Coordinates of C-alpha atoms and ligand atoms in Angstrom, one line a residue:
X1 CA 15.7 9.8 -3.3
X2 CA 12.1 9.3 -4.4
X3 CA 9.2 8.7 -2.4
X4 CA 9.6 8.4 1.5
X5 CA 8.6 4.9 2.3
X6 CA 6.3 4.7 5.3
X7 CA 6.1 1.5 7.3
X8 CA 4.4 0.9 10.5
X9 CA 7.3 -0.2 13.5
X10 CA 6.3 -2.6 15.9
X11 CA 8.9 -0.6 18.4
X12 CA 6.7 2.4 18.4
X13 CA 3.2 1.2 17.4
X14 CA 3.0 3.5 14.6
X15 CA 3.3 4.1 11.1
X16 CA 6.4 6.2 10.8
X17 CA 8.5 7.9 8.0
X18 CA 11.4 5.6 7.2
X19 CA 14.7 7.6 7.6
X20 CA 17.8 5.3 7.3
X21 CA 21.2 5.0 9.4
X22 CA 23.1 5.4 6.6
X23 CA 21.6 7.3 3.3
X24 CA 24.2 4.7 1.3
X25 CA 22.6 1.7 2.4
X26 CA 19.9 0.6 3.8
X27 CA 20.5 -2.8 6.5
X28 CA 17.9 -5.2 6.2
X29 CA 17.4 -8.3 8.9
X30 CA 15.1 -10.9 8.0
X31 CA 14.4 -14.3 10.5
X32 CA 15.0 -17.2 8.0
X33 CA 13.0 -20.4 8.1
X34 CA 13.5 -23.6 10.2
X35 CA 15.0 -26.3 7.8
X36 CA 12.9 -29.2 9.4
X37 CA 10.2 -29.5 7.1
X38 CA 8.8 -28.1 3.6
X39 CA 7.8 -24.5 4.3
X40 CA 3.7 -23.7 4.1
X41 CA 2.2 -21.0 2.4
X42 CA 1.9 -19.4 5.5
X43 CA 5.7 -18.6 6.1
X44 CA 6.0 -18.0 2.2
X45 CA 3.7 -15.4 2.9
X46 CA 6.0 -13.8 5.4
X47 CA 8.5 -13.9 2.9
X48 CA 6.9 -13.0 0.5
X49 CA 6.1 -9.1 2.1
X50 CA 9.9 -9.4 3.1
X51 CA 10.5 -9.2 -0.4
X52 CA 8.1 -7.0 -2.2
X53 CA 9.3 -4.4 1.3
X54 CA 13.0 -5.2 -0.5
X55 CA 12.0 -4.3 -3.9
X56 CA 9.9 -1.2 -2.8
X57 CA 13.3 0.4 -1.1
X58 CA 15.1 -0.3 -4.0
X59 CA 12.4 1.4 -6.3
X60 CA 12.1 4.1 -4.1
X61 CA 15.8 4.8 -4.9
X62 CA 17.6 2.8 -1.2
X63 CA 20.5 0.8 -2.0
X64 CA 19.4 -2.4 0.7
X65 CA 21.7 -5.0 2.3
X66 CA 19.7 -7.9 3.2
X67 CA 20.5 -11.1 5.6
X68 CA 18.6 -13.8 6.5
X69 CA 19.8 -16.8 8.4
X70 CA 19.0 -20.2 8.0
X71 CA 18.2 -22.0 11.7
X72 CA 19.6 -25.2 11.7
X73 CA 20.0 -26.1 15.5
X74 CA 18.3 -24.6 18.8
X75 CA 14.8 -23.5 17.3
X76 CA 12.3 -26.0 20.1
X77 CA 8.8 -27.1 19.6
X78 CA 7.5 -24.1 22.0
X79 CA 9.5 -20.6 21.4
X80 CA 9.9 -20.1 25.1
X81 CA 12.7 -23.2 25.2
X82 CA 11.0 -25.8 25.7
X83 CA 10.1 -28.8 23.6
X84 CA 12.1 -30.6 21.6
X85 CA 14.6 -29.7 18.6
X86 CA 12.6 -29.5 15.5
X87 CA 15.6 -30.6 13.7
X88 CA 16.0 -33.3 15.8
X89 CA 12.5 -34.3 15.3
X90 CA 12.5 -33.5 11.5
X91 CA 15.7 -36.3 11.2
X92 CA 13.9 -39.1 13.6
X93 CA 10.7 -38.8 11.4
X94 CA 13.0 -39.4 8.2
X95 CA 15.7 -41.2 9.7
X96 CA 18.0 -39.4 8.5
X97 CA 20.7 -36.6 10.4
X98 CA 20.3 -33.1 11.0
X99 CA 22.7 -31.9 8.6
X100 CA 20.7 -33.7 6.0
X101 CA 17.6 -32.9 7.1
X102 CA 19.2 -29.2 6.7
X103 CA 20.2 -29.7 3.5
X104 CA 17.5 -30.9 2.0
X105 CA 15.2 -28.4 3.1
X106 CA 17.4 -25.3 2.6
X107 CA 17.1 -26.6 -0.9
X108 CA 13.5 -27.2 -0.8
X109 CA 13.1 -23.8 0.8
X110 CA 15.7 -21.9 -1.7
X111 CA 12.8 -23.6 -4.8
X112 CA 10.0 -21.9 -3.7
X113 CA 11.4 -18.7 -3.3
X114 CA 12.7 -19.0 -7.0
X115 CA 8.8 -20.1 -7.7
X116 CA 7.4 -17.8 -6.0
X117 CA 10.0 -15.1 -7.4
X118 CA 11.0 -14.2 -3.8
X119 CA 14.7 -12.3 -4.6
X120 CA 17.6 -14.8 -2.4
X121 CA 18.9 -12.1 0.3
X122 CA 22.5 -10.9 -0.4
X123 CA 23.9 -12.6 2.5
X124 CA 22.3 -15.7 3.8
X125 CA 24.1 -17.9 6.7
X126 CA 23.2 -21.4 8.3
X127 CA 23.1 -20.9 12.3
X128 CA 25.5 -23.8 12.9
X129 CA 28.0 -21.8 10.3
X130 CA 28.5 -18.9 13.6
X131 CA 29.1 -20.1 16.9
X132 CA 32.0 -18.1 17.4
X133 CA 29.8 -15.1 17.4
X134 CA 27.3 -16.7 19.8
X135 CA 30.3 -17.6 21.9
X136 CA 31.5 -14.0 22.1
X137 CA 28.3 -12.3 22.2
X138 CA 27.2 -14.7 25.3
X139 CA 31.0 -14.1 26.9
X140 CA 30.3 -10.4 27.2
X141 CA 26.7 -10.8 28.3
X142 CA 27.8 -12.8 31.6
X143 CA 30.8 -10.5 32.0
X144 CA 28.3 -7.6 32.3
X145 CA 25.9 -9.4 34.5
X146 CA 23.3 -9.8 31.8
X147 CA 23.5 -13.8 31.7
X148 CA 23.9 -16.7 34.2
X149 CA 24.8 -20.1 34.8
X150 CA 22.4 -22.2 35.8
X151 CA 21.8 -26.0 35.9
X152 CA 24.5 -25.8 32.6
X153 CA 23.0 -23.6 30.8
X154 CA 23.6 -19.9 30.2
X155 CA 20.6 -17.7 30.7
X156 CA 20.0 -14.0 29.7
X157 CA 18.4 -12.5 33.1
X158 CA 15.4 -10.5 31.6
X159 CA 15.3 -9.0 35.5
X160 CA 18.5 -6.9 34.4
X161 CA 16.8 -4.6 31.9
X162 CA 13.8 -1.4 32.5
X163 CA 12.1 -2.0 29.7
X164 CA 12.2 -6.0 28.5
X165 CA 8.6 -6.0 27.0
X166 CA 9.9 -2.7 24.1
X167 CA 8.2 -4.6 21.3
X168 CA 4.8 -5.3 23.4
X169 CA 4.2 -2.8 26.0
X170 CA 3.5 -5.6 28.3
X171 CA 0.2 -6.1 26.6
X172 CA -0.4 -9.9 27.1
X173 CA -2.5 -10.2 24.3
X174 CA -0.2 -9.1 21.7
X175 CA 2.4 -11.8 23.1
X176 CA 1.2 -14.4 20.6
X177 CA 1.6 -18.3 20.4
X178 CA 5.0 -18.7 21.8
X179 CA 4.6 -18.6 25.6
X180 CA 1.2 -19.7 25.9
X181 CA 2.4 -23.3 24.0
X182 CA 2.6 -25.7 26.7
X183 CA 4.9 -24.1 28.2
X184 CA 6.6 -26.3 30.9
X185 CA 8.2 -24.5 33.8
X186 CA 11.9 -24.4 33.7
X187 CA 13.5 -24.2 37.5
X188 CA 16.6 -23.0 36.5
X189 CA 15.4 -20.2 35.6
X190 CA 15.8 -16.9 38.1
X191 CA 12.9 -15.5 36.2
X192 CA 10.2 -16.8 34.3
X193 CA 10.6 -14.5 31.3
X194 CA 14.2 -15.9 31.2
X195 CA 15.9 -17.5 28.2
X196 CA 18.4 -19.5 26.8
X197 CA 21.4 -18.6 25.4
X198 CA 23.3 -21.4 25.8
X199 CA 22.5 -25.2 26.3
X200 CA 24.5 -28.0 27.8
X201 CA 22.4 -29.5 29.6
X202 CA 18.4 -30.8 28.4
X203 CA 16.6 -33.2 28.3
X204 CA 17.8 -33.9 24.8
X205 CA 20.5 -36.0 25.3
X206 CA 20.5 -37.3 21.9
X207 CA 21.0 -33.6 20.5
X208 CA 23.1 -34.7 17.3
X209 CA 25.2 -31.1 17.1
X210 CA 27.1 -29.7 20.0
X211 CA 30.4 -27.5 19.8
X212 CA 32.9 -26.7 22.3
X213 CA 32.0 -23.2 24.6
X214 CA 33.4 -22.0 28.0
X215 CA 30.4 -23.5 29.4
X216 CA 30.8 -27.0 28.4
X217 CA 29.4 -28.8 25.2
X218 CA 26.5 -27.5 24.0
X219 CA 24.3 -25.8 21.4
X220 CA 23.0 -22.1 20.9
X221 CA 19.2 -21.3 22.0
X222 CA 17.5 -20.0 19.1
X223 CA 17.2 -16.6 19.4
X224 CA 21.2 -16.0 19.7
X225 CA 21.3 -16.7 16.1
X226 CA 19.8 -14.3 14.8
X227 CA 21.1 -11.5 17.0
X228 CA 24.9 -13.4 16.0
X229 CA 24.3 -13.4 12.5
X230 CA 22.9 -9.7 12.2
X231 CA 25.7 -8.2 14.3
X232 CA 28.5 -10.5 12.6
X233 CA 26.8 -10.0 8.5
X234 CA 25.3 -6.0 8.7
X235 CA 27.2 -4.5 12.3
X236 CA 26.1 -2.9 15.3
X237 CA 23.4 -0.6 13.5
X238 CA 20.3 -2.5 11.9
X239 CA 17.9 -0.3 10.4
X240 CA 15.0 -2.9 9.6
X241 CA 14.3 -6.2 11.0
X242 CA 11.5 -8.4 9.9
X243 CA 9.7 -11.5 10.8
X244 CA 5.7 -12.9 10.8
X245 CA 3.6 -11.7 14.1
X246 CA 4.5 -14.9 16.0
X247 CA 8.5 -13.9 16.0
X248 CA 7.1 -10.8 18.0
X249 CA 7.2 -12.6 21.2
X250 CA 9.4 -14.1 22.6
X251 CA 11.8 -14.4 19.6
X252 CA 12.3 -10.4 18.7
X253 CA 12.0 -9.3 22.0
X254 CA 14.9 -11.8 23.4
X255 CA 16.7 -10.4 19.9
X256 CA 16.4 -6.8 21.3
X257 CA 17.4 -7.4 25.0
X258 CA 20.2 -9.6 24.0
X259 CA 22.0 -7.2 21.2
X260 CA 21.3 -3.8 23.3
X261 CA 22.7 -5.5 26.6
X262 CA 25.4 -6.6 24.7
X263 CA 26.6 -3.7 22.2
X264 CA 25.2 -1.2 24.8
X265 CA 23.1 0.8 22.3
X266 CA 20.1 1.0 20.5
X267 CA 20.4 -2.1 17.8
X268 CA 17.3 -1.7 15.3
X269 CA 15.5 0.7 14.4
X270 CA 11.9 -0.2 12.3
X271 CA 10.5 -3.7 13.7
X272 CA 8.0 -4.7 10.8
X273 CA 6.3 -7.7 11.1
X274 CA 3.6 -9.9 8.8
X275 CA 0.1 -10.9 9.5
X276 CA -0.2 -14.7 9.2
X277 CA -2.4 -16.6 6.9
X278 CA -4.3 -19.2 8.3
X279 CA -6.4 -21.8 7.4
X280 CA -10.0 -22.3 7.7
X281 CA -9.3 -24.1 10.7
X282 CA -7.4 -21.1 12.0
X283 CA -3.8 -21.7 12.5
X284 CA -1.6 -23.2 10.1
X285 CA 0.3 -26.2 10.6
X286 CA 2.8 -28.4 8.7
X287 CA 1.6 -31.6 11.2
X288 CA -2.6 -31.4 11.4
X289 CA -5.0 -31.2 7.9
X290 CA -3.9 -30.7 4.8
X291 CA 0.0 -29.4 4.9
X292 CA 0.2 -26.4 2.5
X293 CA 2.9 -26.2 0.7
X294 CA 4.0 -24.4 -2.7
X295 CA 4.2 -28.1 -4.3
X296 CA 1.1 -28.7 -3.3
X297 CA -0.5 -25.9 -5.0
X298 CA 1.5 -26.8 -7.7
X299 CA 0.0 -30.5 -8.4
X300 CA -4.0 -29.3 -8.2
X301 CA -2.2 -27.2 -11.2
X302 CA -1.9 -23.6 -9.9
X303 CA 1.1 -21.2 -11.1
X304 CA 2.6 -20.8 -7.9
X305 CA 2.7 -17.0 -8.6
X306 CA -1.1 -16.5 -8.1
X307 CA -0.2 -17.4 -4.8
X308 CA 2.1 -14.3 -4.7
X309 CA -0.8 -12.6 -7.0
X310 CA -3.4 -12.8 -3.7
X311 CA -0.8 -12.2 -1.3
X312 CA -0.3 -8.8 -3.3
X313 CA -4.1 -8.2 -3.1
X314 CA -4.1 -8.2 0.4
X315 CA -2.0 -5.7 3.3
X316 CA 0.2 -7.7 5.0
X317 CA -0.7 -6.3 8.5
X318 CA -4.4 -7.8 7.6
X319 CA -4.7 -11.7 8.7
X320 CA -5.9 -13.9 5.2
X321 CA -7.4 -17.0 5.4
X322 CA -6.5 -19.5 2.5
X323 CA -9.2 -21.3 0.1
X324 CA -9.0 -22.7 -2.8
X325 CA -12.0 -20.4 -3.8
X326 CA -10.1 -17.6 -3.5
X327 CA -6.9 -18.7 -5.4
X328 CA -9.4 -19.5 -8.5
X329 CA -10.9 -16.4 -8.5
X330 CA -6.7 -14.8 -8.2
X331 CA -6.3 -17.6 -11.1
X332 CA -8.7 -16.0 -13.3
X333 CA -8.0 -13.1 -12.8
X334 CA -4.4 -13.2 -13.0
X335 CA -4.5 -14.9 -16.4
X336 CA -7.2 -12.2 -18.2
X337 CA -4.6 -9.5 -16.6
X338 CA -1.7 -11.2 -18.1
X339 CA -3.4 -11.9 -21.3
X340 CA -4.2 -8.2 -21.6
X341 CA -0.8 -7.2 -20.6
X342 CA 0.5 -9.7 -23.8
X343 CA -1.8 -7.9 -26.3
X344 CA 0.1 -4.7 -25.8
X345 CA 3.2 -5.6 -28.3
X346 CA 6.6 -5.0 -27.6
X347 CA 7.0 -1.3 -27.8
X348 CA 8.1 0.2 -25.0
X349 CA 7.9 3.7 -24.6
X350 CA 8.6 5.7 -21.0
X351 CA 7.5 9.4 -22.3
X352 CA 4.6 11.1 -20.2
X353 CA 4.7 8.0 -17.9
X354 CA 5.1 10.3 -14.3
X355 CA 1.6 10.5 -13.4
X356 CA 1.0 6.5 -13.1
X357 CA 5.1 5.8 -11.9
X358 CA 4.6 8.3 -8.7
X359 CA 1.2 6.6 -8.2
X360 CA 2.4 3.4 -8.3
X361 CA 5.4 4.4 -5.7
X362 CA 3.2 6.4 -3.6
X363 CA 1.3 3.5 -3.1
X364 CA 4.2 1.4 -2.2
X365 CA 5.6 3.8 0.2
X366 CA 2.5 4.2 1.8
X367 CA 3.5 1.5 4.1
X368 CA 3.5 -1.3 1.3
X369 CA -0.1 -0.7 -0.3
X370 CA 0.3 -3.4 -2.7
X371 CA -3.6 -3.8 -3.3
X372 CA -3.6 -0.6 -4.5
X373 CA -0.4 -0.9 -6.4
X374 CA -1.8 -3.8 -8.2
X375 CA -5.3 -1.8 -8.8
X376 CA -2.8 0.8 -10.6
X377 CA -1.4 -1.8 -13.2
X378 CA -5.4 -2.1 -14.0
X379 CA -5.1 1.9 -14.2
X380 CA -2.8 2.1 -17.0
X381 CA -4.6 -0.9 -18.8
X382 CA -7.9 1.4 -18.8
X383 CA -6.2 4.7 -19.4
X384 CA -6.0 6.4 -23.0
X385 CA -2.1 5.8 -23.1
X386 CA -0.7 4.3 -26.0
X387 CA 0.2 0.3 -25.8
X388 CA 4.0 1.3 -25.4
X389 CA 3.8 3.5 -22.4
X390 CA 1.0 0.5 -20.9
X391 CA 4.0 -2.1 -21.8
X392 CA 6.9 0.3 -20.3
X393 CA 5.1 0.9 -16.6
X394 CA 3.8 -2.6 -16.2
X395 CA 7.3 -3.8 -16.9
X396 CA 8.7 -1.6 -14.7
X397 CA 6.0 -2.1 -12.0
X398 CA 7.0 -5.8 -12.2
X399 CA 10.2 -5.2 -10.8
X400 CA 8.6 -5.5 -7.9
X401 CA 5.6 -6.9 -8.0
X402 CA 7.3 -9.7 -9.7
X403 CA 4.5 -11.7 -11.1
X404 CA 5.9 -12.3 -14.4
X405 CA 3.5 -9.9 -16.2
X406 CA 5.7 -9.2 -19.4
X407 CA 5.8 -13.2 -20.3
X408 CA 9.0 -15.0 -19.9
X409 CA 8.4 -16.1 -23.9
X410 CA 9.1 -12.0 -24.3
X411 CA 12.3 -11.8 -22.7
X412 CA 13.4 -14.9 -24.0
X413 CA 12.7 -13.2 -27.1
X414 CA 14.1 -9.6 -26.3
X415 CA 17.6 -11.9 -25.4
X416 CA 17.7 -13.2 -28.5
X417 CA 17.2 -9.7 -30.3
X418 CA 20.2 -8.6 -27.7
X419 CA 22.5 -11.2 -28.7
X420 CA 22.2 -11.1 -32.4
X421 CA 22.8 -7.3 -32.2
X422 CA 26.0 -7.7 -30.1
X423 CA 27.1 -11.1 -32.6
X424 CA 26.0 -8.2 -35.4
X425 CA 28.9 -5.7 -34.0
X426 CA 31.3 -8.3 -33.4
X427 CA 31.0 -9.4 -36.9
X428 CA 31.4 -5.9 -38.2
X429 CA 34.4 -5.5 -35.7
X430 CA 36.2 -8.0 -37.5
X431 CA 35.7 -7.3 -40.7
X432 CA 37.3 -3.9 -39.6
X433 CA 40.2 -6.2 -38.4
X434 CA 39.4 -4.3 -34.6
X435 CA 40.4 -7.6 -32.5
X436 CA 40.3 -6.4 -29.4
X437 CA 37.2 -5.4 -30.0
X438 CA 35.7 -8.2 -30.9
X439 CA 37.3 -10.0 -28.2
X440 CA 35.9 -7.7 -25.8
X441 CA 32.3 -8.9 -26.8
X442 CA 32.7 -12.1 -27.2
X443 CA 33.8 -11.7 -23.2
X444 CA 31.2 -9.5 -22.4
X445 CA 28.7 -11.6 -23.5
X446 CA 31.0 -14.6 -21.7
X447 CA 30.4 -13.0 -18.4
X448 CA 26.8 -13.4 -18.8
X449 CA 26.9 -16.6 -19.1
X450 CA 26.2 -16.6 -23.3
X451 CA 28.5 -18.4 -24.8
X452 CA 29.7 -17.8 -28.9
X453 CA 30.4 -20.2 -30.8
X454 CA 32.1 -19.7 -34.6
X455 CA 30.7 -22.5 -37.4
X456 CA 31.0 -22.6 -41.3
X457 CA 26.9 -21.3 -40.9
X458 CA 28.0 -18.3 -38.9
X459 CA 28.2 -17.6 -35.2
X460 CA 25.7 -19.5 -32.8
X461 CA 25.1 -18.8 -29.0
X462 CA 24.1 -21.1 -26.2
X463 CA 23.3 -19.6 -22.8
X464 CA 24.8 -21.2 -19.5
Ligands
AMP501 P1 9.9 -20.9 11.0 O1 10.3 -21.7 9.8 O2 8.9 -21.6 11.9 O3 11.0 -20.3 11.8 O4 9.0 -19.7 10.5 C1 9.5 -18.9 9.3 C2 8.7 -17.6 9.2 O5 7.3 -17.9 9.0 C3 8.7 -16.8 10.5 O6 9.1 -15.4 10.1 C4 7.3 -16.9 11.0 O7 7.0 -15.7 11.7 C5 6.5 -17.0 9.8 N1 5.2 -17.7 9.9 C6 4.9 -18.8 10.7 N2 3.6 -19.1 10.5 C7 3.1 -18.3 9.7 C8 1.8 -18.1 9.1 N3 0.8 -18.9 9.3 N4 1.6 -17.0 8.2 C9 2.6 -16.2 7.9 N5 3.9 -16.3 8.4 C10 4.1 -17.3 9.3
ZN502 ZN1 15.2 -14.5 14.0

């Protein structure tokens, strides 16, 4: 193992050293979006850190299992249960149903990660695709006392725990957005911190999914989900969870209460959460002024990695405020950085590298530094190192940075060279009548999707 990564946890208000349940593999839990609507820059942003906080435990030497879900029922207008679906609402505005609204936004959703180079999580499960695991989690919780019936719905009876307020320390001010959104007062509620687990019966009569429970037909609450998937996907042990600020409360802090009523431990270990970006109207918004998405950026003809490029330049605990002034200056700059990085030739060489690797990972395991990190790839560019060991680090330091410093044209190019090389040795296999050997290329190459194919002009390739 490398460097220790650092990370500051919610749980404890603090930036801690980051010691794993399991030295083998690290479980990481990451709140998916809402398939309603496109996704704004805003919540890319949340992924965004989610995945350069991936990439830095892998670089740092952690093997990381990732999940995310996909919430495709029970998230409402206001986090504290109220409101209506969003689902609901995204498939009256387009008249269409829920599971195609789904659809066609987990698509959407699943394109900007790829544009924004945000790595897909290993495991990555639709809500609606669990409610077994809601079922049996909620069974338990109002065996044990934790949960009640009430008006048709189940509720989780925040009254039964010492400490509900873990992630906030009661401090009101912290408790962002989701309570203080018109919130209307349910009376079925013992409590007014209460929430739902299970709905049967609302005020949304024209709720599109319901399945069968115990408690009549019905539909999760929202924050279920995620404590279902997590559990069902990664077990009882979660060492990091992750979401943006607003997920803080009441969405994690239902998640915690929930899973440790219910498995009767400690569930999670590092809570790490994002800073939002906002607008210069303040909060961000997929309804009011101009709706930010990736397209969007794309059509006023930015790369949609210089929107990753200032996200990098900033800490994700620090709020940043969008303008298009800003992501001209990130467009300049990230095309004289890529242009120097393309004058450096194709030599790689790793010799004598240390010194600028262990900066570069210091700086990511100094609780994801990736200003600094970035201000390193400038390092090398200025130091007296020959073009070869420039080339070598900033390809390496892209694994995680992923902003497509080495051009694409390059590794198109440095497949090509592969390929060749590999047809090369097949050829002289042949010729040395070694079959199998041959074969064995021709189906290694197969399995990466490159496909050889024998003509009078010699062999060819086509890539899948
Ligand atoms: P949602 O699709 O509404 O469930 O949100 C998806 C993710 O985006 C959640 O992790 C939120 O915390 C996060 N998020 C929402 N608004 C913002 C914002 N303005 N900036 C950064 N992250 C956000
Ligand atoms: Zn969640």
């Amino acid at each position: 193992m490398g460097d220790i990564m650092k990370l500051y946890n919610t749980l404890t208000h603090s930036v801690e050293k980051f010691v794993p349940i399991d030295e083998n593999e690290v479980k990481m839990y990451t709140c998916g979006p809402t398939v309603y609507h496109f996704a704004h820059i805003g919540n890319l942003r949340t992924y965004i850190f989610e995945d350069i906080l991936e990439k830095s435990l892998k670089f740092l030497g952690y093997n990381v299992k990732r999940c995310m879900n996909i919430t495709d029922v029970g998230h409402l207008t206001s986090d504290s249960d109220s409101g209506e679906d969003k689902m609901l609402k995204g498939a009256k505005r387009e008249h269409k149903t829920v599971l195609q609204i789904a659809d066609y936004y987990t698509e959407e959703f699943k394109k900007d990660c790829k544009k924004l180079n945000i790595r897909w999580p290993d495991i990555v499960s639709p809500a609606t695709k669990n409610i077994d695991e809601y079922i049996k989690i909620i069974s338990k919780l109002l065996d044990d006392g934790y949960a009640y019936l009430s008006g048709g719905n189940v509720y989780f009876d925040t009254s039964k725990l010492n400490d509900y307020y873990v992630l906030t320390n009661h401090k009101e001010d912290e408790m962002v957005v989701g309570v203080r959104e018109g919130v209307e007062e349910d009376f079925n509620k013992r409590n007014q911190a209460d929430f739902v687990l299970w709905f049967t019966k609302s005020k949304f009569d024209d709720q599109e999914l319901k399945w069968d429970s115990p408690w009549g037909y019905g539909y999760p609450g929202w924050h279920i989900e995620c404590s279902g998937i997590s559990i069902k996907y990664l077990g009882e042990y979660l060492d990091i969870h992750c979401g943006g600020i607003d997920n803080i409360f009441p969405h994690h802090t239902n998640e915690i209460a929930q899973s440790e009523s219910y498995l009767g431990h400690k569930w999670c270990n590092y809570w790490v959460h994002g800073e939002h970006l906002n607008d210069q109207s303040g909060k961000m918004s997929k309804s009011k002024g101009e709706f930010l998405t990736v397209s969007l950026l794309e059509s006023k003809g930015y790369n949609p990695l210089v929107y990753r490029f200032m996200c990098l330049n900033s800490h994700y605990r620090k709020v940043l405020v969008f303008s298009y002034d800003i992501l001209d200056n990130m467009q300049q700059a990230y095309s004289k950085l890529k242009s120097r990085i393309s004058n450096l030739g194709n030599e790689e060489d790793s010799s004598d590298t240390d010194k600028y690797m262990n900066e570069f990972k210091e700086a990511l395991a100094d609780d994801l530094n990736t200003s600094l990190a970035i201000t390193i790839v400038y390092d090398v560019l200025k130091s007296d190192l020959t073009n070869a060991k420039k080339k070598y680090l900033i390809k390496k330091f892209d694994e995680v940075l992923s902003l497509n410093l080495v051009d694409e044209d390059e590794k198109v190019h440095e497949l090509d060279e592969y390929i060749k090389k590999q047809i090369e040795l097949r050829n002289n296999a042949k010729k040395e009548k070694d079959f199998a050997l041959a074969d064995q290329i021709r189906n290694e190459l197969l399995e990466k999707g490159i496909i050889l194919k024998d003509t009078r002009e010699g062999t060819k390739y086509e890539v899948k």
